[in-house]
Amino acid sequence: MRVVVVGAGAWGTAFARVLRDGGHDTFVAHRASIDEAPYEEADVVALAVPSHAFREVLGHVRGRAAVLSLAKGLDPESGERLSTLVRDRPVAVLSGPNMAEEIADNLPSATVIASDDHALAERLQEAITSPVFRVYVQDDVIGVELCGAAKNVIALAAGGVDGLGLGDNAKAALITRGLAEMARLGEACGAAPDTFSGLAGMGDLMVTCFHPSGRNRRAGELIARGATPDEARAAIGQVVEGLTTAPVLRDLSHRIGVELPITEGVCSVLGGTPLGELAASLMGRRPTAE
């Protein structure tokens, strides 16, 4: 395949390496070369950009190549899933427990590609799968994208648990209830339930909440220790998707009438509520069935 990877950050660079190791003709476009990339010659354009930049970058993509979204978030402008912005060409989304530094180190990983175009998903699966990067396919684009967005918000809360020193029992409980929250949102939006127990759901949620260098977990930990969201973002020095996604996800839940208590709490903390108050309010919620 001929692939243009837009985004020269850690994830875009690591994914480009997977492609090159597989023998594909790969061009990596960074910010300064977005307009100069050979889109018309590409079979696939992979967008490894922050969610807030996805719409703008997509507007630069010429030609008819299929789009593979590597982004994990929602469109801040409309609150919609990012793949819905792609209207003039085939689109697929890739998501899973894929920490960029481990993929760059050639450590084994697995992921899922979802598309309404099953032939496209299978074509990408065949092209990308390698002995250390295993690709599964499915057609639940809604679920895969919502998992990719929501898990970052839950990871902020999980990092807060670490920062407050509340222990592994509390962290495991929060992650488990976070997964239930993600599945509840997905069900209301028409996602398949099984997606949330798969790689894009439980798999990505676990690694994002536990990996020491996970940006969202680290940001939550820093905020719990007294940093402002802007200070946490600056300390990490890279995009922290959960900080952008949390209010967008909250607003989506309000529009469709789904209760997301962890997401609501994260938004409150980002707005200035002490994290200790959030922990107390979550523990003090009315008892209910699991």
Coordinates of N, CA and C in Angstrom, one line a residue, residues 22-235:
G22 N 6.2 -3.4 7.4 CA 5.4 -4.3 6.6 C 5.7 -4.2 5.1
G23 N 6.6 -3.3 4.7 CA 6.9 -3.1 3.3 C 6.1 -2.1 2.6
H24 N 5.3 -1.3 3.3 CA 4.5 -0.3 2.6 C 5.2 1.0 2.4
D25 N 4.8 1.6 1.3 CA 5.4 2.9 0.9 C 4.7 4.0 1.8
T26 N 5.4 4.5 2.7 CA 4.8 5.4 3.8 C 5.4 6.8 3.8
F27 N 4.6 7.8 3.8 CA 5.0 9.2 3.9 C 4.4 9.7 5.2
V28 N 5.2 10.3 6.0 CA 4.8 10.9 7.3 C 4.7 12.4 7.1
A29 N 3.5 13.0 7.3 CA 3.3 14.4 7.1 C 3.2 15.1 8.5
H30 N 4.1 16.0 8.8 CA 4.0 16.7 10.0 C 3.3 18.1 9.7
R31 N 3.2 18.9 10.7 CA 2.4 20.1 10.6 C 2.8 21.0 9.4
A32 N 4.1 21.1 9.2 CA 4.6 22.0 8.1 C 4.4 21.4 6.7
S33 N 4.2 20.1 6.7 CA 4.1 19.4 5.3 C 2.8 18.9 5.0
I34 N 1.7 19.3 5.8 CA 0.4 18.7 5.6 C -0.1 19.0 4.2
D35 N 0.1 20.2 3.7 CA -0.3 20.6 2.3 C 0.5 20.0 1.2
E36 N 1.7 19.5 1.5 CA 2.6 19.0 0.5 C 2.6 17.4 0.4
A37 N 1.8 16.8 1.2 CA 1.8 15.3 1.3 C 1.2 14.8 0.0
P38 N 1.7 13.6 -0.5 CA 1.2 13.0 -1.8 C -0.2 12.3 -1.6
Y39 N -1.2 13.0 -1.3 CA -2.5 12.4 -1.0 C -3.1 11.7 -2.3
E40 N -2.9 12.4 -3.5 CA -3.5 11.8 -4.7 C -2.9 10.5 -5.0
E41 N -1.7 10.2 -4.6 CA -1.0 8.9 -4.9 C -1.2 7.9 -3.9
A42 N -1.9 8.2 -2.8 CA -2.0 7.3 -1.6 C -3.3 6.4 -1.8
D43 N -3.1 5.2 -1.3 CA -4.3 4.3 -1.1 C -5.0 4.6 0.2
V44 N -4.3 5.0 1.2 CA -4.9 5.2 2.5 C -4.2 6.5 3.1
V45 N -5.0 7.3 3.7 CA -4.5 8.4 4.5 C -4.9 8.1 6.0
A46 N -3.8 7.9 6.8 CA -4.1 7.7 8.3 C -3.9 9.0 9.0
L47 N -4.9 9.4 9.8 CA -4.9 10.6 10.5 C -4.6 10.3 12.0
A48 N -3.3 10.6 12.4 CA -2.9 10.4 13.8 C -2.7 11.8 14.4
V49 N -3.9 12.5 14.5 CA -3.8 13.9 15.0 C -4.8 14.1 16.1
P50 N -4.6 15.1 17.0 CA -5.6 15.3 18.1 C -7.0 15.5 17.6
S51 N -7.9 15.2 18.4 CA -9.3 15.3 18.0 C -9.7 16.7 17.6
H52 N -9.1 17.7 18.3 CA -9.5 19.1 18.0 C -9.0 19.5 16.6
A53 N -8.0 18.8 16.1 CA -7.4 19.2 14.8 C -7.9 18.3 13.7
F54 N -8.7 17.3 14.0 CA -9.1 16.3 12.9 C -9.9 17.0 11.8
R55 N -10.8 17.8 12.1 CA -11.7 18.5 11.1 C -10.8 19.4 10.2
E56 N -9.9 20.2 10.7 CA -9.1 21.0 9.9 C -8.2 20.2 9.0
V57 N -7.5 19.2 9.6 CA -6.6 18.4 8.8 C -7.3 17.7 7.7
L58 N -8.5 17.2 8.0 CA -9.2 16.5 7.0 C -9.5 17.4 5.8
G59 N -9.7 18.6 6.0 CA -9.9 19.6 4.9 C -8.8 19.7 3.9
H60 N -7.6 19.3 4.4 CA -6.4 19.4 3.5 C -6.2 18.1 2.7
V61 N -6.9 17.0 3.0 CA -6.7 15.7 2.3 C -7.4 15.7 1.0
R62 N -6.5 15.7 -0.1 CA -7.0 15.7 -1.5 C -7.1 14.3 -2.0
G63 N -7.7 14.1 -3.1 CA -7.7 12.8 -3.7 C -8.9 12.0 -3.2
R64 N -8.8 10.7 -3.5 CA -10.0 9.8 -3.1 C -9.5 8.6 -2.2
A65 N -8.4 8.7 -1.6 CA -7.9 7.7 -0.7 C -8.8 7.4 0.4
A66 N -8.9 6.2 0.9 CA -9.6 5.9 2.1 C -8.9 6.5 3.3
V67 N -9.7 6.9 4.3 CA -9.2 7.5 5.5 C -9.2 6.5 6.7
L68 N -8.1 6.3 7.4 CA -8.0 5.5 8.6 C -7.8 6.4 9.7
S69 N -8.8 6.6 10.6 CA -8.7 7.4 11.8 C -7.9 6.7 12.9
L70 N -6.8 7.3 13.4 CA -6.1 6.8 14.5 C -6.4 7.7 15.7
A71 N -7.2 8.7 15.6 CA -7.5 9.6 16.7 C -8.5 9.0 17.7
K72 N -8.4 9.5 18.9 CA -9.3 9.0 20.0 C -9.9 10.2 20.7
G73 N -11.1 10.6 20.2 CA -11.8 11.7 20.8 C -13.0 12.0 20.0
L74 N -13.7 13.1 20.3 CA -14.8 13.6 19.6 C -14.5 14.9 19.0
D75 N -15.3 15.3 18.1 CA -15.1 16.6 17.4 C -15.6 17.7 18.4
P76 N -14.8 18.6 18.9 CA -15.2 19.6 19.9 C -16.2 20.5 19.3
E77 N -16.2 20.8 18.0 CA -17.1 21.7 17.4 C -18.5 21.2 17.4
S78 N -18.7 20.0 17.0 CA -20.1 19.4 16.9 C -20.5 18.4 17.9
G79 N -19.5 17.8 18.6 CA -19.7 16.8 19.5 C -19.9 15.4 18.9
E80 N -19.7 15.3 17.6 CA -19.9 14.1 16.8 C -18.6 13.2 16.8
R81 N -18.8 12.0 16.5 CA -17.7 11.1 16.3 C -16.9 11.6 15.1
L82 N -15.6 11.4 15.1 CA -14.7 11.9 14.1 C -14.9 11.3 12.7
S83 N -15.2 10.0 12.7 CA -15.4 9.4 11.4 C -16.6 10.0 10.6
T84 N -17.6 10.6 11.3 CA -18.7 11.2 10.7 C -18.4 12.4 9.9
L85 N -17.2 13.0 10.2 CA -16.7 14.1 9.4 C -16.2 13.7 8.0
V86 N -16.0 12.4 7.8 CA -15.5 11.9 6.5 C -16.7 11.5 5.7
R87 N -17.0 12.4 4.7 CA -18.2 12.1 4.0 C -18.1 11.8 2.5
D88 N -16.8 11.9 2.0 CA -16.7 11.8 0.5 C -15.7 10.7 0.1
R89 N -15.5 9.7 1.1 CA -14.6 8.6 0.8 C -14.8 7.6 1.9
P90 N -14.3 6.3 1.6 CA -14.4 5.3 2.6 C -13.6 5.6 3.9
V91 N -14.1 5.2 5.0 CA -13.4 5.5 6.3 C -13.4 4.3 7.2
A92 N -12.3 4.1 8.0 CA -12.2 3.1 9.0 C -11.6 3.7 10.2
V93 N -11.7 3.1 11.4 CA -11.1 3.6 12.6 C -10.3 2.5 13.2
L94 N -9.2 2.8 13.8 CA -8.3 1.9 14.5 C -8.2 2.3 15.9
S95 N -8.4 1.3 16.8 CA -8.3 1.6 18.2 C -8.0 0.3 19.0
G96 N -7.4 0.5 20.2 CA -7.0 -0.6 21.0 C -6.0 -0.2 22.0
P97 N -5.5 -1.2 22.8 CA -4.4 -0.9 23.8 C -3.1 -0.8 23.1
N98 N -2.8 0.4 22.5 CA -1.6 0.6 21.7 C -0.8 1.8 22.2
M99 N 0.0 1.5 23.2 CA 0.9 2.6 23.7 C 2.0 2.8 22.7
A100 N 2.2 4.0 22.3 CA 3.1 4.3 21.1 C 4.5 3.8 21.4
E101 N 5.0 4.1 22.6 CA 6.4 3.7 22.9 C 6.6 2.2 22.8
E102 N 5.7 1.4 23.2 CA 5.8 0.0 23.1 C 5.8 -0.5 21.7
I103 N 5.0 0.1 20.9 CA 4.9 -0.3 19.5 C 6.2 0.1 18.8
A104 N 6.7 1.3 19.2 CA 8.0 1.8 18.6 C 9.1 0.9 19.0
D105 N 9.0 0.2 20.2 CA 10.0 -0.7 20.6 C 9.8 -2.1 20.1
N106 N 8.8 -2.3 19.2 CA 8.5 -3.5 18.5 C 8.0 -4.6 19.5
L107 N 7.3 -4.2 20.6 CA 6.7 -5.1 21.5 C 5.4 -5.5 21.0
P108 N 4.9 -6.7 21.3 CA 3.6 -7.2 20.7 C 2.4 -6.4 21.2
S109 N 1.5 -6.2 20.3 CA 0.3 -5.5 20.5 C -0.8 -6.0 19.6
A110 N -2.0 -5.7 20.0 CA -3.2 -6.0 19.2 C -4.1 -4.8 19.1
T111 N -4.9 -4.8 18.0 CA -5.8 -3.6 17.8 C -7.0 -4.1 17.1
V112 N -7.9 -3.2 16.9 CA -9.1 -3.5 16.1 C -9.4 -2.4 15.1
I113 N -9.8 -2.8 13.9 CA -10.2 -1.8 12.9 C -11.6 -2.0 12.6
A114 N -12.4 -0.9 12.7 CA -13.8 -1.0 12.4 C -14.2 -0.1 11.2
S115 N -15.1 -0.6 10.4 CA -15.6 0.1 9.3 C -16.9 -0.4 8.8
D116 N -17.7 0.5 8.3 CA -19.0 0.1 7.7 C -18.7 -0.6 6.3
D117 N -17.5 -0.4 5.8 CA -17.0 -1.0 4.6 C -16.2 -2.2 5.0
H118 N -16.8 -3.4 5.1 CA -16.1 -4.6 5.6 C -14.9 -5.0 4.7
A119 N -15.0 -4.7 3.4 CA -13.9 -5.1 2.5 C -12.7 -4.2 2.8
L120 N -13.0 -2.9 3.1 CA -11.9 -2.0 3.5 C -11.2 -2.5 4.8
A121 N -12.0 -2.8 5.8 CA -11.4 -3.3 7.0 C -10.6 -4.5 6.8
E122 N -11.0 -5.4 6.0 CA -10.2 -6.7 5.8 C -9.0 -6.4 5.0
R123 N -9.1 -5.4 4.1 CA -7.9 -5.1 3.3 C -6.8 -4.4 4.2
L124 N -7.3 -3.6 5.1 CA -6.3 -3.0 6.0 C -5.8 -4.0 7.0
Q125 N -6.6 -4.9 7.5 CA -6.2 -6.0 8.4 C -5.0 -6.8 7.7
E126 N -5.2 -7.2 6.5 CA -4.2 -8.0 5.8 C -2.9 -7.2 5.6
A127 N -3.1 -5.9 5.3 CA -1.9 -5.1 5.1 C -1.1 -4.8 6.3
I128 N -1.8 -4.6 7.4 CA -1.1 -4.1 8.6 C -0.7 -5.2 9.6
T129 N -1.4 -6.3 9.6 CA -1.0 -7.3 10.6 C 0.4 -7.8 10.4
S130 N 1.1 -8.0 11.5 CA 2.5 -8.5 11.5 C 2.7 -9.4 12.7
P131 N 3.8 -10.0 12.8 CA 4.1 -10.9 13.9 C 4.0 -10.2 15.3
V132 N 4.1 -8.9 15.3 CA 4.0 -8.2 16.6 C 2.9 -7.2 16.7
F133 N 2.1 -7.1 15.6 CA 1.0 -6.2 15.6 C -0.2 -6.9 15.0
R134 N -1.1 -7.4 15.8 CA -2.2 -8.3 15.4 C -3.5 -7.4 15.3
V135 N -4.1 -7.5 14.1 CA -5.3 -6.7 13.8 C -6.5 -7.5 13.7
Y136 N -7.6 -7.1 14.5 CA -8.9 -7.7 14.4 C -9.8 -6.8 13.6
V137 N -10.9 -7.3 13.0 CA -11.8 -6.4 12.4 C -13.2 -6.6 12.9
Q138 N -14.0 -5.5 12.8 CA -15.4 -5.5 13.1 C -16.1 -4.4 12.5
D139 N -17.5 -4.3 12.6 CA -18.2 -3.2 12.0 C -18.8 -2.2 12.9
D140 N -18.5 -2.3 14.2 CA -19.1 -1.4 15.2 C -18.3 -0.1 15.3
V141 N -18.4 0.7 14.3 CA -17.7 2.0 14.3 C -18.1 2.9 15.5
I142 N -19.4 2.9 15.8 CA -19.9 3.7 16.9 C -19.2 3.3 18.2
G143 N -19.2 2.1 18.5 CA -18.7 1.6 19.7 C -17.2 1.8 19.8
V144 N -16.5 1.5 18.8 CA -15.0 1.7 18.8 C -14.6 3.1 19.0
E145 N -15.3 4.0 18.3 CA -14.9 5.4 18.5 C -15.3 6.0 19.9
L146 N -16.5 5.6 20.4 CA -16.9 6.0 21.7 C -16.0 5.5 22.8
C147 N -15.5 4.3 22.6 CA -14.5 3.7 23.6 C -13.3 4.5 23.6
G148 N -12.8 4.9 22.4 CA -11.5 5.6 22.3 C -11.6 7.0 22.9
A149 N -12.8 7.6 22.9 CA -13.0 8.9 23.5 C -13.2 8.8 25.0
A150 N -14.1 7.9 25.4 CA -14.5 7.9 26.8 C -13.4 7.3 27.7
K151 N -12.5 6.4 27.2 CA -11.5 5.8 28.1 C -10.5 6.8 28.6
N152 N -10.3 7.9 27.8 CA -9.3 8.9 28.2 C -9.9 9.7 29.4
V153 N -11.2 9.9 29.4 CA -11.8 10.6 30.6 C -11.7 9.8 31.8
I154 N -12.0 8.5 31.7 CA -11.9 7.6 32.9 C -10.5 7.5 33.3
A155 N -9.5 7.6 32.4 CA -8.1 7.5 32.8 C -7.7 8.8 33.6
L156 N -8.3 9.9 33.3 CA -8.0 11.1 34.1 C -8.4 10.8 35.6
A157 N -9.6 10.2 35.8 CA -10.1 9.9 37.1 C -9.2 8.9 37.8
A158 N -8.7 7.9 37.0 CA -7.9 6.8 37.5 C -6.5 7.4 38.0
G159 N -6.0 8.4 37.2 CA -4.8 9.1 37.7 C -5.0 9.9 38.9
G160 N -6.2 10.4 39.1 CA -6.6 11.1 40.3 C -6.5 10.2 41.5
V161 N -7.0 9.0 41.3 CA -6.9 8.0 42.4 C -5.5 7.7 42.8
D162 N -4.6 7.6 41.8 CA -3.2 7.4 42.1 C -2.6 8.6 42.8
G163 N -3.0 9.8 42.3 CA -2.4 11.0 43.0 C -2.8 11.2 44.4
L164 N -4.1 10.8 44.7 CA -4.6 10.9 46.1 C -4.1 9.7 47.0
G165 N -3.5 8.7 46.3 CA -3.1 7.5 47.1 C -4.2 6.7 47.7
L166 N -5.3 6.6 46.9 CA -6.5 5.9 47.4 C -6.4 4.4 47.3
G167 N -5.4 3.9 46.6 CA -5.2 2.4 46.6 C -5.8 1.7 45.4
D168 N -5.4 0.5 45.2 CA -5.8 -0.3 44.1 C -7.2 -0.8 44.1
N169 N -7.8 -1.0 45.3 CA -9.2 -1.3 45.4 C -10.1 -0.2 44.8
A170 N -9.7 1.0 45.2 CA -10.5 2.2 44.7 C -10.3 2.3 43.2
K171 N -9.1 2.1 42.7 CA -8.8 2.3 41.3 C -9.5 1.2 40.5
A172 N -9.5 0.0 40.9 CA -10.1 -1.1 40.2 C -11.6 -0.9 40.2
A173 N -12.2 -0.4 41.3 CA -13.6 -0.1 41.3 C -14.0 1.0 40.3
L174 N -13.2 2.1 40.3 CA -13.4 3.2 39.4 C -13.3 2.8 37.9
I175 N -12.3 2.0 37.6 CA -12.2 1.5 36.2 C -13.3 0.6 35.8
T176 N -13.8 -0.3 36.7 CA -14.9 -1.1 36.4 C -16.2 -0.3 36.2
R177 N -16.4 0.6 37.1 CA -17.6 1.5 36.9 C -17.5 2.4 35.7
G178 N -16.2 2.7 35.4 CA -16.0 3.5 34.2 C -16.3 2.7 32.9
L179 N -16.0 1.5 32.9 CA -16.3 0.6 31.8 C -17.9 0.5 31.7
A180 N -18.6 0.4 32.8 CA -20.0 0.3 32.7 C -20.6 1.6 32.2
E181 N -20.0 2.7 32.6 CA -20.4 4.1 32.1 C -20.2 4.2 30.6
M182 N -19.0 3.7 30.1 CA -18.8 3.7 28.7 C -19.8 2.9 27.9
A183 N -20.1 1.7 28.4 CA -21.1 0.8 27.8 C -22.5 1.4 27.8
R184 N -22.8 2.0 28.9 CA -24.2 2.7 28.9 C -24.3 3.8 27.9
L185 N -23.2 4.5 27.7 CA -23.2 5.6 26.6 C -23.3 4.9 25.3
G186 N -22.5 3.9 25.1 CA -22.5 3.2 23.8 C -23.9 2.6 23.4
E187 N -24.5 2.0 24.4 CA -25.8 1.4 24.1 C -26.8 2.4 23.7
A188 N -26.8 3.6 24.3 CA -27.7 4.7 24.0 C -27.4 5.2 22.6
C189 N -26.2 5.1 22.1 CA -25.8 5.6 20.8 C -25.9 4.5 19.7
G190 N -26.3 3.3 20.1 CA -26.4 2.3 19.1 C -25.2 1.4 18.9
A191 N -24.3 1.4 19.8 CA -23.1 0.5 19.7 C -23.4 -0.9 20.1
A192 N -22.6 -1.8 19.7 CA -22.7 -3.2 20.0 C -22.1 -3.5 21.4
P193 N -22.9 -4.2 22.3 CA -22.4 -4.4 23.7 C -21.0 -5.1 23.8
D194 N -20.7 -6.0 22.9 CA -19.5 -6.8 22.9 C -18.3 -5.9 22.7
T195 N -18.4 -4.8 22.1 CA -17.3 -3.9 21.8 C -16.6 -3.5 23.1
F196 N -17.4 -3.3 24.1 CA -16.9 -2.7 25.4 C -16.1 -3.7 26.2
S197 N -16.2 -5.0 25.9 CA -15.4 -6.0 26.6 C -14.3 -6.4 25.7
G198 N -14.1 -5.7 24.6 CA -13.0 -6.1 23.6 C -11.8 -5.2 23.7
L199 N -11.0 -5.2 22.7 CA -9.7 -4.5 22.7 C -10.0 -3.0 22.7
A200 N -10.9 -2.5 22.0 CA -11.2 -1.0 22.0 C -11.8 -0.5 23.3
G201 N -12.5 -1.4 24.0 CA -13.1 -1.1 25.3 C -12.2 -1.4 26.5
M202 N -12.4 -2.6 27.0 CA -11.7 -3.0 28.2 C -10.2 -2.9 28.0
G203 N -9.7 -3.4 26.9 CA -8.3 -3.5 26.6 C -7.6 -2.1 26.7
D204 N -8.2 -1.2 25.9 CA -7.6 0.2 25.9 C -7.8 0.9 27.2
L205 N -8.9 0.7 27.8 CA -9.2 1.3 29.1 C -8.1 0.9 30.1
M206 N -7.8 -0.4 30.2 CA -6.9 -0.9 31.2 C -5.5 -0.3 31.0
V207 N -5.0 -0.3 29.8 CA -3.6 0.2 29.5 C -3.5 1.7 29.7
T208 N -4.6 2.4 29.4 CA -4.6 3.8 29.6 C -4.6 4.2 31.0
C209 N -5.3 3.4 31.8 CA -5.4 3.7 33.3 C -4.2 3.3 34.1
F210 N -3.5 2.3 33.6 CA -2.4 1.7 34.4 C -1.0 2.0 33.9
H211 N -0.8 2.3 32.6 CA 0.5 2.5 32.1 C 1.2 3.7 32.7
P212 N 2.4 3.6 33.2 CA 3.0 4.7 33.9 C 3.1 6.0 33.1
S213 N 3.3 5.9 31.8 CA 3.5 7.1 31.0 C 2.2 7.5 30.2
G214 N 1.1 6.8 30.5 CA -0.1 7.2 29.9 C -0.5 8.7 30.2
R215 N -0.7 9.5 29.1 CA -0.8 10.9 29.3 C -2.0 11.3 30.2
N216 N -3.1 10.7 29.9 CA -4.3 11.0 30.7 C -4.2 10.6 32.1
R217 N -3.7 9.4 32.4 CA -3.5 9.0 33.8 C -2.5 9.9 34.5
R218 N -1.4 10.3 33.8 CA -0.4 11.2 34.4 C -1.0 12.6 34.7
A219 N -1.9 13.1 33.7 CA -2.5 14.4 33.9 C -3.4 14.3 35.2
G220 N -4.2 13.3 35.3 CA -5.1 13.1 36.5 C -4.3 13.1 37.8
E221 N -3.1 12.4 37.7 CA -2.3 12.3 38.9 C -1.7 13.7 39.3
L222 N -1.3 14.4 38.3 CA -0.7 15.7 38.6 C -1.8 16.7 39.1
I223 N -3.0 16.6 38.5 CA -4.1 17.5 39.0 C -4.4 17.1 40.5
A224 N -4.4 15.8 40.8 CA -4.7 15.4 42.1 C -3.7 16.0 43.1
R225 N -2.5 16.2 42.6 CA -1.4 16.7 43.5 C -1.3 18.2 43.5
G226 N -2.2 18.9 42.9 CA -2.3 20.3 43.0 C -2.1 21.1 41.7
A227 N -1.8 20.4 40.6 CA -1.6 21.2 39.3 C -2.9 21.6 38.7
T228 N -2.9 22.6 38.0 CA -4.1 23.0 37.2 C -4.1 22.1 36.0
P229 N -5.2 22.0 35.3 CA -5.2 21.3 34.0 C -4.1 21.8 33.0
D230 N -4.0 23.2 32.9 CA -3.0 23.8 32.0 C -1.6 23.4 32.5
E231 N -1.3 23.4 33.8 CA 0.0 23.0 34.3 C 0.3 21.6 34.0
A232 N -0.7 20.7 34.2 CA -0.5 19.3 33.9 C -0.2 19.1 32.4
R233 N -1.0 19.8 31.6 CA -0.7 19.7 30.1 C 0.7 20.1 29.8
A234 N 1.1 21.2 30.4 CA 2.4 21.7 30.1 C 3.5 20.8 30.6
A235 N 3.3 20.2 31.7 CA 4.3 19.3 32.3 C 4.5 18.0 31.4

